[in-house]
PDB file of C-alpha atoms in Angstrom:
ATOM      1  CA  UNK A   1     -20.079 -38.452 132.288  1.00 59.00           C
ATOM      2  CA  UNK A   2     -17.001 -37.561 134.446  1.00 70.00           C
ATOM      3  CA  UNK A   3     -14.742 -40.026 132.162  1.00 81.00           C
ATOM      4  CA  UNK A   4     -16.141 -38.565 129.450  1.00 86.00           C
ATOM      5  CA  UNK A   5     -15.353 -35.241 130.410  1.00 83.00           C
ATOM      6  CA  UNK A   6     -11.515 -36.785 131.495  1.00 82.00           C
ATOM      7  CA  UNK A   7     -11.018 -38.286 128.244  1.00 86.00           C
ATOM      8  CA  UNK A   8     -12.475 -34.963 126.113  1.00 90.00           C
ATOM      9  CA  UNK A   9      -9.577 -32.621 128.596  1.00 86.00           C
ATOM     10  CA  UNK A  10      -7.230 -35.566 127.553  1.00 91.00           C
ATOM     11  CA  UNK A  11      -7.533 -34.885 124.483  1.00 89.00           C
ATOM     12  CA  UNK A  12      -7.627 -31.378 124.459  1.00 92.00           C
ATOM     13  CA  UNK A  13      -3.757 -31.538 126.501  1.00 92.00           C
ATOM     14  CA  UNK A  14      -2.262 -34.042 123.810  1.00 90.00           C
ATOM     15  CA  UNK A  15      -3.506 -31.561 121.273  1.00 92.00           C
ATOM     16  CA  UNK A  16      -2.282 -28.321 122.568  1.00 92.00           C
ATOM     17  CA  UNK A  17       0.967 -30.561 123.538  1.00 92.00           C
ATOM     18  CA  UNK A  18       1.551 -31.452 119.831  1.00 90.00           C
ATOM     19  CA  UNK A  19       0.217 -28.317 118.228  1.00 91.00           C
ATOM     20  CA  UNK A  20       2.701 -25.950 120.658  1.00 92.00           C
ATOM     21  CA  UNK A  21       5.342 -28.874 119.506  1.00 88.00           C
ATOM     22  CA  UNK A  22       4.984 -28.244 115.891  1.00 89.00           C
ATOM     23  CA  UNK A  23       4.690 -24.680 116.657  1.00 86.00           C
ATOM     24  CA  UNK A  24       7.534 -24.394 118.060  1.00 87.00           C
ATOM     25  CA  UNK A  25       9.151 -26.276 115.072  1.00 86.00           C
ATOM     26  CA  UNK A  26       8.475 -24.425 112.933  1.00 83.00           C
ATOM     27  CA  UNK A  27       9.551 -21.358 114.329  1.00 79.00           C
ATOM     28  CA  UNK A  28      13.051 -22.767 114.930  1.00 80.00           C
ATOM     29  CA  UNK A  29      12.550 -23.566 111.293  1.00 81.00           C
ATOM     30  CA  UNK A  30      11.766 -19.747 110.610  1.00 78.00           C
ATOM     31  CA  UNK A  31      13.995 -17.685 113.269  1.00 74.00           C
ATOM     32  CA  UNK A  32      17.084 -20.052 113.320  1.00 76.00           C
ATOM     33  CA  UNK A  33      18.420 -17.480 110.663  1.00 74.00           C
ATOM     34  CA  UNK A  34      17.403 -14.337 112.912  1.00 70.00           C
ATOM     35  CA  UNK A  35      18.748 -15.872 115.814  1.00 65.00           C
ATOM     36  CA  UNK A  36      22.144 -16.495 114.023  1.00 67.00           C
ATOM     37  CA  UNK A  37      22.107 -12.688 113.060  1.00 70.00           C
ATOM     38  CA  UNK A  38      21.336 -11.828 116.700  1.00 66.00           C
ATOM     39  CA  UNK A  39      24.082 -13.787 118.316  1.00 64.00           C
ATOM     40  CA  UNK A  40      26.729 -12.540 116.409  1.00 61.00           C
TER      41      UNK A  40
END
C-alpha cells in the first residue's frame, strides 16, 4: 500500500508540475502584450 500511495502522490506532482507549466504558457502567451504595454 505505501508504494501505492508513493506512486499515486507521484503522479499527482508530475501533474500539477506540467499543468502549472502549460499554465504558465499560456499566460506568457496571453499577457506578453500587457506586459509590453506595462514596461513602457
Amino acid at each position: 500500500m505505501k508504494s501505492d500511495a508513493m506512486q499515486s502522490i507521484d503522479a499527482k506532482l508530475c501533474f500539477g508540475v506540467i499543468s502549472e507549466m502549460l499554465n504558465s504558457q499560456l499566460l506568457v502567451q496571453l499577457f506578453r502584450p500587457s506586459w509590453g504595454n506595462i514596461l513602457r
